[in-house]
CSV table of C-alpha atoms in Angstrom, one decimal:
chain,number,residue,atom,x,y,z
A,9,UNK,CA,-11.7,-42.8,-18.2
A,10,UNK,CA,-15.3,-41.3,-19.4
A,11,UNK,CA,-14.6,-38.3,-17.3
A,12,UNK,CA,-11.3,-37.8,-18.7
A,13,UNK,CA,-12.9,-37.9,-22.3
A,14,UNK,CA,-15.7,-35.5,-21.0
A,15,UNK,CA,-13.2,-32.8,-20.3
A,16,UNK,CA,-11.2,-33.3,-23.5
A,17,UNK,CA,-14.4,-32.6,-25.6
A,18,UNK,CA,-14.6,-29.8,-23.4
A,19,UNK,CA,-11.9,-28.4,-23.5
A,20,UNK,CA,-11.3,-28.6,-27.2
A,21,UNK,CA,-11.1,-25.2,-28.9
A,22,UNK,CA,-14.6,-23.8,-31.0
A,23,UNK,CA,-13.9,-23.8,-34.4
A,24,UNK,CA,-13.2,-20.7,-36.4
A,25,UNK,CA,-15.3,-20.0,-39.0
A,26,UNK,CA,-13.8,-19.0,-42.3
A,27,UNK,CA,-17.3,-18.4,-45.0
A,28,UNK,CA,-14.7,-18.9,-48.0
A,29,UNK,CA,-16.8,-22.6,-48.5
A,30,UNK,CA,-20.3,-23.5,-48.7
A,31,UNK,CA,-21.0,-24.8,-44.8
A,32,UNK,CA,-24.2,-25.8,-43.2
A,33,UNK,CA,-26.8,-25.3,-45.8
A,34,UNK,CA,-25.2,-21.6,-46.5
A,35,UNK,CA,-27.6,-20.5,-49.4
A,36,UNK,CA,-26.3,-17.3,-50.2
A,37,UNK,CA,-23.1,-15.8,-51.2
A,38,UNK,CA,-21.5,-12.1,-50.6
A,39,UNK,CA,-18.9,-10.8,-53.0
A,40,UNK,CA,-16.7,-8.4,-51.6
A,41,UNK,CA,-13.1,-7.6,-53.0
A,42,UNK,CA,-13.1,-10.9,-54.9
A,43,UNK,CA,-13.5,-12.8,-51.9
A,44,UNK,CA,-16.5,-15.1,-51.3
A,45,UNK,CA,-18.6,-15.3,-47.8
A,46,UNK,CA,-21.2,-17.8,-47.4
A,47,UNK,CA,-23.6,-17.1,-45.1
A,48,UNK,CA,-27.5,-18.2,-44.0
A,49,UNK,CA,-30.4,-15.5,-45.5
A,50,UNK,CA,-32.4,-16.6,-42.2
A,51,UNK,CA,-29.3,-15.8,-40.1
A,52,UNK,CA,-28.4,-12.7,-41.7
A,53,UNK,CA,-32.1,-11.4,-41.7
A,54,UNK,CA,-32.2,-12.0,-37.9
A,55,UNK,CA,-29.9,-9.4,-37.6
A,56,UNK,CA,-31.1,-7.0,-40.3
A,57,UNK,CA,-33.9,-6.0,-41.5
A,58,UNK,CA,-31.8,-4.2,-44.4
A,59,UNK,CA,-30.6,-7.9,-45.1
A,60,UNK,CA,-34.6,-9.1,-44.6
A,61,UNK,CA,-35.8,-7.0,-46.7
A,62,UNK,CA,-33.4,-7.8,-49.4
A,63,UNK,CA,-34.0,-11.3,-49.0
A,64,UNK,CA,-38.1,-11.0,-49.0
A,65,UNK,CA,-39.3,-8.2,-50.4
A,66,UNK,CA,-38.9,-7.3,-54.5
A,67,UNK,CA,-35.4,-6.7,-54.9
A,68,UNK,CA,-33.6,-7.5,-57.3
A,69,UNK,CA,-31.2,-9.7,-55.2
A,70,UNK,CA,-33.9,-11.5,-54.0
A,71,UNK,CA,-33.5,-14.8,-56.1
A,72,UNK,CA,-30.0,-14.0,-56.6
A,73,UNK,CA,-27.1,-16.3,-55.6
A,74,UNK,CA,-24.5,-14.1,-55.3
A,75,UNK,CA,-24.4,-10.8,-54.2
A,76,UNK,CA,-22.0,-8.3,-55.1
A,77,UNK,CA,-21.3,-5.5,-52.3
A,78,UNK,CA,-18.9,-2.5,-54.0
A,79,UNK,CA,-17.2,-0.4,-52.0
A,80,UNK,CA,-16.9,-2.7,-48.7
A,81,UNK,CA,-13.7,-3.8,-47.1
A,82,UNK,CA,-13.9,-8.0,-47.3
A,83,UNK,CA,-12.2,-7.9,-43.9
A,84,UNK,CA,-14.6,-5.7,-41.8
A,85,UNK,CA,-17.8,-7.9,-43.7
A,86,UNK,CA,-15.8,-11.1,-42.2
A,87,UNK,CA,-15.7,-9.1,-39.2
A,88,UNK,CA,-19.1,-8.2,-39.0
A,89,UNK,CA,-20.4,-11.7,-39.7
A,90,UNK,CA,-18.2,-13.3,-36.8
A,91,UNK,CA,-19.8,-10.7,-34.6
A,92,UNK,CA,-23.4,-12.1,-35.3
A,93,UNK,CA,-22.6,-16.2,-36.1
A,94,UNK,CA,-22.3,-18.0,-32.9
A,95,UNK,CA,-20.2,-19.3,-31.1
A,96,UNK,CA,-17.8,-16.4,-32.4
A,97,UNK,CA,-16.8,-14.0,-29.6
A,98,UNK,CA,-14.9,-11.1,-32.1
A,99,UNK,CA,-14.4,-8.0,-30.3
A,100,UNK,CA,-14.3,-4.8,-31.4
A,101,UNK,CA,-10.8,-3.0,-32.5
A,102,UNK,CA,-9.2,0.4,-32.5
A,103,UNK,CA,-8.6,-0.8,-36.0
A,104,UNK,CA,-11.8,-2.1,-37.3
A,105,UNK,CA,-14.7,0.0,-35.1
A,106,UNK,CA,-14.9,2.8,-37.7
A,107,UNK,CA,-15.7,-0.1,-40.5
A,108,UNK,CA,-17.9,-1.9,-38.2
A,109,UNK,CA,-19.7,1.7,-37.1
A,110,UNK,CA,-20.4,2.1,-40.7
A,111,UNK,CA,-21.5,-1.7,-41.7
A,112,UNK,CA,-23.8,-1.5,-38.6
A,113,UNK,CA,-25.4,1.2,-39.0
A,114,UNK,CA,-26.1,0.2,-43.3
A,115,UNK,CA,-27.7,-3.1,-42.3
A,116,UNK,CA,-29.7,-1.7,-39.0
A,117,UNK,CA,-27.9,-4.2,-36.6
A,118,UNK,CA,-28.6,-2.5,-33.7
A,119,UNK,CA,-26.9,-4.5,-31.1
A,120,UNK,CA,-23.8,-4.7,-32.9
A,121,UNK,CA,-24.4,-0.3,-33.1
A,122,UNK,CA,-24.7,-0.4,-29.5
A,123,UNK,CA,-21.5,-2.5,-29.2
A,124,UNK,CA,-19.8,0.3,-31.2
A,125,UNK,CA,-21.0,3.2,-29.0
A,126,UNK,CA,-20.0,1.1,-25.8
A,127,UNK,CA,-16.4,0.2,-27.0
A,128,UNK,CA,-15.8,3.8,-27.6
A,129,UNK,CA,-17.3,4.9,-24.7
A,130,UNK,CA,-14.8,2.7,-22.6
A,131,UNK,CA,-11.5,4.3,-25.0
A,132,UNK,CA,-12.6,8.0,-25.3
A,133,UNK,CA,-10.3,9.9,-24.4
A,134,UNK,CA,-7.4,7.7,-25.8
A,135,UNK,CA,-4.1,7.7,-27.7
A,136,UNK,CA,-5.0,7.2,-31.1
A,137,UNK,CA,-8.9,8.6,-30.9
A,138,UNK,CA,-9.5,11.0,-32.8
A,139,UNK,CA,-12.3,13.2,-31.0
A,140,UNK,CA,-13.5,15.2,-34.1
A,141,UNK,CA,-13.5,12.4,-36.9
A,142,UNK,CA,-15.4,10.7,-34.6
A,143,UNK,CA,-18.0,13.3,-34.0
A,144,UNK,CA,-18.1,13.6,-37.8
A,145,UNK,CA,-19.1,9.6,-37.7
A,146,UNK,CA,-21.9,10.5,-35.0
A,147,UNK,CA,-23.1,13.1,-36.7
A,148,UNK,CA,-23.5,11.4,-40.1
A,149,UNK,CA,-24.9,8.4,-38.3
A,150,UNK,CA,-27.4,10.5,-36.0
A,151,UNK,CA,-25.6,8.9,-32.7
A,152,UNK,CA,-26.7,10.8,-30.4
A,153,UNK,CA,-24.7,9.5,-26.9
A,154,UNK,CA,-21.7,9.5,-29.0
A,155,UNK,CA,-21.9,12.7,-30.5
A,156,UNK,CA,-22.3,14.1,-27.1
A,157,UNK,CA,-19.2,12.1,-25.6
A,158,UNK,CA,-17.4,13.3,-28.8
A,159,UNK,CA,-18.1,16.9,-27.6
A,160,UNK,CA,-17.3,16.5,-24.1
A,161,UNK,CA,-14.0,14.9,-24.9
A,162,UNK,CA,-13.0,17.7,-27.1
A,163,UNK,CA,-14.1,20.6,-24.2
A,164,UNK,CA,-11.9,19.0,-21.7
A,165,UNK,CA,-8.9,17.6,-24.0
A,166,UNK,CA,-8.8,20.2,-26.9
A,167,UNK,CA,-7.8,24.0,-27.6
A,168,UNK,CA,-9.7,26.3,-29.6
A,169,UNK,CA,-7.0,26.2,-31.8
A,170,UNK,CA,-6.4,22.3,-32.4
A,171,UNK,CA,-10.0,22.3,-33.2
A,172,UNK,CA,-9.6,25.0,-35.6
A,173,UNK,CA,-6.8,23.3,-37.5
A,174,UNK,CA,-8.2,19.8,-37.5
A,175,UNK,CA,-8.5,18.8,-41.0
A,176,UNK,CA,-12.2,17.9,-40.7
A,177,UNK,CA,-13.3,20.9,-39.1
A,178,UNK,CA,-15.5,22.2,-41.9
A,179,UNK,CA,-17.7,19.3,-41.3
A,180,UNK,CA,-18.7,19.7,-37.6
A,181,UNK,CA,-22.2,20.7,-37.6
A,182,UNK,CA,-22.7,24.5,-36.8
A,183,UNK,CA,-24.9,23.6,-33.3
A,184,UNK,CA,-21.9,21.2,-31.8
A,185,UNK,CA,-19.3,23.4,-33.3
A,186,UNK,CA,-20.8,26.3,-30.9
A,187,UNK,CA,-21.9,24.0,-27.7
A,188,UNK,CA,-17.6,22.7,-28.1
A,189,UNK,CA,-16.3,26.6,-28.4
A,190,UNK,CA,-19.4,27.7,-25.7
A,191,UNK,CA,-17.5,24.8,-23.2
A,192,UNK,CA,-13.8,24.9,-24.4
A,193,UNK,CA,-14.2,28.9,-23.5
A,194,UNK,CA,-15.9,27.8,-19.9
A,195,UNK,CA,-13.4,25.4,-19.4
A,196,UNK,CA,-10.5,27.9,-19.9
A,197,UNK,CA,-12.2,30.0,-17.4
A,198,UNK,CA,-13.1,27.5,-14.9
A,199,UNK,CA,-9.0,26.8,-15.4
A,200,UNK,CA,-7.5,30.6,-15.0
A,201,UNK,CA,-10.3,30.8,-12.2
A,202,UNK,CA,-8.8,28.3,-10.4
A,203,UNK,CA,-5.1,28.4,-11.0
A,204,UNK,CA,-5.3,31.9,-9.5
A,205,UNK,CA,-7.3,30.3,-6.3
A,206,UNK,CA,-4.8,27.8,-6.2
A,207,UNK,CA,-1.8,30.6,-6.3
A,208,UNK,CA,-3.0,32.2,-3.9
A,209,UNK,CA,-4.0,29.2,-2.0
A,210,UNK,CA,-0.2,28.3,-1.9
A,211,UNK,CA,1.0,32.3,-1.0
A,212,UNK,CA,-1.1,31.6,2.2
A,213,UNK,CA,-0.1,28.3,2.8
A,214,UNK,CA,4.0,29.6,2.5
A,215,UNK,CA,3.3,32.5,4.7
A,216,UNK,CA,1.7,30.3,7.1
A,217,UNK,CA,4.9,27.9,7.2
A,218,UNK,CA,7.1,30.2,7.4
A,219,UNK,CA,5.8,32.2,10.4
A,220,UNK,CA,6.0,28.9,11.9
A,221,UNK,CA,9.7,28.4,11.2
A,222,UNK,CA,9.7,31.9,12.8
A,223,UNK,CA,8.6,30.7,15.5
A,224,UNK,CA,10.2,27.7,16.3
A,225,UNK,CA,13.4,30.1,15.7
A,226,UNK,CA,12.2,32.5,18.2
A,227,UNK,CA,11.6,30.2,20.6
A,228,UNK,CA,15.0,27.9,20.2
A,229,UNK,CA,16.5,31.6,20.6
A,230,UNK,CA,14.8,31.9,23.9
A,231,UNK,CA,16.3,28.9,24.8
A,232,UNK,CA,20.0,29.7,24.3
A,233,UNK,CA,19.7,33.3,24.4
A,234,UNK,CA,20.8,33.5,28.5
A,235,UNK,CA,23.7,31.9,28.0
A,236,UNK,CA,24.7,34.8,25.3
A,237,UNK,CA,27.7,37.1,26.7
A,238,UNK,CA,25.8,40.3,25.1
A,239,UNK,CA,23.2,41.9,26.3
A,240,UNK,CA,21.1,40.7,23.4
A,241,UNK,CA,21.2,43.9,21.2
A,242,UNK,CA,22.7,42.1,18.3
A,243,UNK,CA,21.0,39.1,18.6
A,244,UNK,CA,17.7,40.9,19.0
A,245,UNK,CA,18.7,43.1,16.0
A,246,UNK,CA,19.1,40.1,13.8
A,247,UNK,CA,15.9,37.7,14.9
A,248,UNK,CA,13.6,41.3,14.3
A,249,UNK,CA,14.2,40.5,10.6
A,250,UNK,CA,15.2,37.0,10.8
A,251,UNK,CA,14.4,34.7,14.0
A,252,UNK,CA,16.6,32.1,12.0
A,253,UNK,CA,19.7,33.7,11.6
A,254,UNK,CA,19.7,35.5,14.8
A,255,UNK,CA,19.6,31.9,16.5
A,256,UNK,CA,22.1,31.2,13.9
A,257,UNK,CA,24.5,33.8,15.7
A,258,UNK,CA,23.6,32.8,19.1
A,259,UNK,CA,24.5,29.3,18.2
A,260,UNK,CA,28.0,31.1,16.9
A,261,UNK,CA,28.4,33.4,20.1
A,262,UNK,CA,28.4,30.3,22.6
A,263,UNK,CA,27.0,26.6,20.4
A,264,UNK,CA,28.3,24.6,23.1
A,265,UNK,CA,26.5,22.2,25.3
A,266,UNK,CA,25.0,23.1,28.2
A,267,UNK,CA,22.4,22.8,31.6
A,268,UNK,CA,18.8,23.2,30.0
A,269,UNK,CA,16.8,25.2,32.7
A,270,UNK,CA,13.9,23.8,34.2
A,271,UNK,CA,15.0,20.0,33.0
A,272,UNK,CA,16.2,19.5,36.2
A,273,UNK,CA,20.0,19.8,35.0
A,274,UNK,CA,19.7,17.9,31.5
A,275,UNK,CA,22.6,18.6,29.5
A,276,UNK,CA,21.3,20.1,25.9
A,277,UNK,CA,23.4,19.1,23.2
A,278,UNK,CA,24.9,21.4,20.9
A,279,UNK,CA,22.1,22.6,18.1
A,280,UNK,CA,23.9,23.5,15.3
A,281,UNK,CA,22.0,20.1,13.9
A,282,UNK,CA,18.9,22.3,14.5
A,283,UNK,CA,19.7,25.1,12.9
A,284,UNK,CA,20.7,23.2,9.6
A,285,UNK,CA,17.3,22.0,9.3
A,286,UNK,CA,15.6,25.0,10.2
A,287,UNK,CA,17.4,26.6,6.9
A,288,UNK,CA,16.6,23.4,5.0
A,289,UNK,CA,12.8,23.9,5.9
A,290,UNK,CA,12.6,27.6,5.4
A,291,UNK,CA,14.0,27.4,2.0
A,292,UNK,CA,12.7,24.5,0.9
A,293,UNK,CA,9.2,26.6,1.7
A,294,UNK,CA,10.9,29.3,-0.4
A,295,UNK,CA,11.8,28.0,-3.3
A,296,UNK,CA,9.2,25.8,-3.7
A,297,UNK,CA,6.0,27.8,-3.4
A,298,UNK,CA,8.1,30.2,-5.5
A,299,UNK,CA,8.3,28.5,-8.5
């Protein structure tokens, strides 16, 4: 019975926390939008030294009991407080990062900074990223792994002209602006460069295949050839240009079964069966290397 009540206290769910009340000996109070957050100076300064400072040193809301924080969205600062109160585990959003970025980096929380960089380490490139609004974050913030993740997204996943046309592009720094164009213009090169290996790559690889559908022809024609009631002329005129369609007419000539020399008397079968694929193959090669 005790170890049944052991796992039910276990098991039961950490509770939320909400800031709206005073809780725990909370001695200070955030304003933001109207709403209320009560929080612990000693906490907060733990994580901050913007926060410690404010609290210790002469500023003016050093004896205040409310603070007032203009400008801040009350939903990121609840945010960014679950993030440092235990036992919270909030994780970072496509929809709340940017906030969280910018609260971060005000208050000097670097762990929760590093959090940032990390989470958009792991989505970059992603639907919904937006490489150059993000550089413009790094650049303004002086982050320097995510400005240069930032510029190697937008070499490999953006023209010269999408970066042109972005609405932010006046405010990418004059040094990353040049190392993007500098690598978008490589990586354009180092893309025609190997598209044309790769074309002619494939030439060689269909000339290839299709010499040996040539000769399997050739030698299929070998094969049925004797039993041919011409002399060959024909047959040979055909399989000079095309060994394909010249065992194609000495199929038509005489397609029937018959006594395969050297198989000690094994009846062949007719191979009009053969021939179909051979054509399949061969254009099959043709139209697809064509393309």
């Amino acid at each position: 019975m005790a170890s049944a009540s052991k796992r039910k206290r276990t098991d039961k769910k950490a509770t939320v926390l909400d800031f709206s009340k005073p809780w725990k000996s909370s001695d200070i109070v955030f304003l933001v939008e109207n709403k209320r957050f009560h929080v612990h100076r000693n906490v907060l300064a733990l994580w901050s030294p913007v926060f410690e400072a404010m609290f210790t040193s002469n500023f003016s809301e050093k004896k205040k009991g409310e603070i007032r924080l203009p400008g801040k969205k009350a939903s990121s600062f609840k945010t960014l407080l679950l993030m440092i109160y235990p036992p919270s585990k909030q994780e970072i959003t496509l929809h709340t990062w940017k906030d969280i970025l910018e609260l971060a980096h005000e208050y000097q929380i670097d762990s929760i900074l590093r959090k940032c960089e990390d989470f958009i380490d792991d989505m970059m490139p992603c639907e919904g990223m937006d490489v150059v609004s993000t550089l413009i974050l790094a650049q303004k913030y002086n982050l320097e792994f995510l400005k240069n993740k930032c510029i190697s997204c937008a070499i490999n996943y953006l023209s010269f002209k999408e970066l042109k046309e972005h609405e932010l592009f006046d405010e990418i720094e004059p040094g990353n602006y040049n190392e993007m164009l500098e690598g978008i213009i490589f990586a354009k090169e180092v893309k025609q460069r190997r598209a044309k290996e790769r074309a002619e790559a494939i030439k060689v690889f269909q000339k290839r295949g299709l010499k040996k559908v040539d000769d399997i022809a050739k030698l299929l024609l070998k094969h049925v050839a004797y039993k041919s009631c011409m002399e060959g002329r024909d047959v040979n005129a055909v399989a000079k240009d095309d060994a394909v369609e010249g065992f194609a007419l000495t199929l038509k000539l005489n397609g029937t079964p018959h006594n395969c020399p050297g198989m000690d008397n094994i009846v062949c079968p007719d191979m009009s069966d053969v021939l179909q694929l051979l054509r399949q193959l061969k254009g099959l090669l043709t139209s697809v290397f064509n393309k």
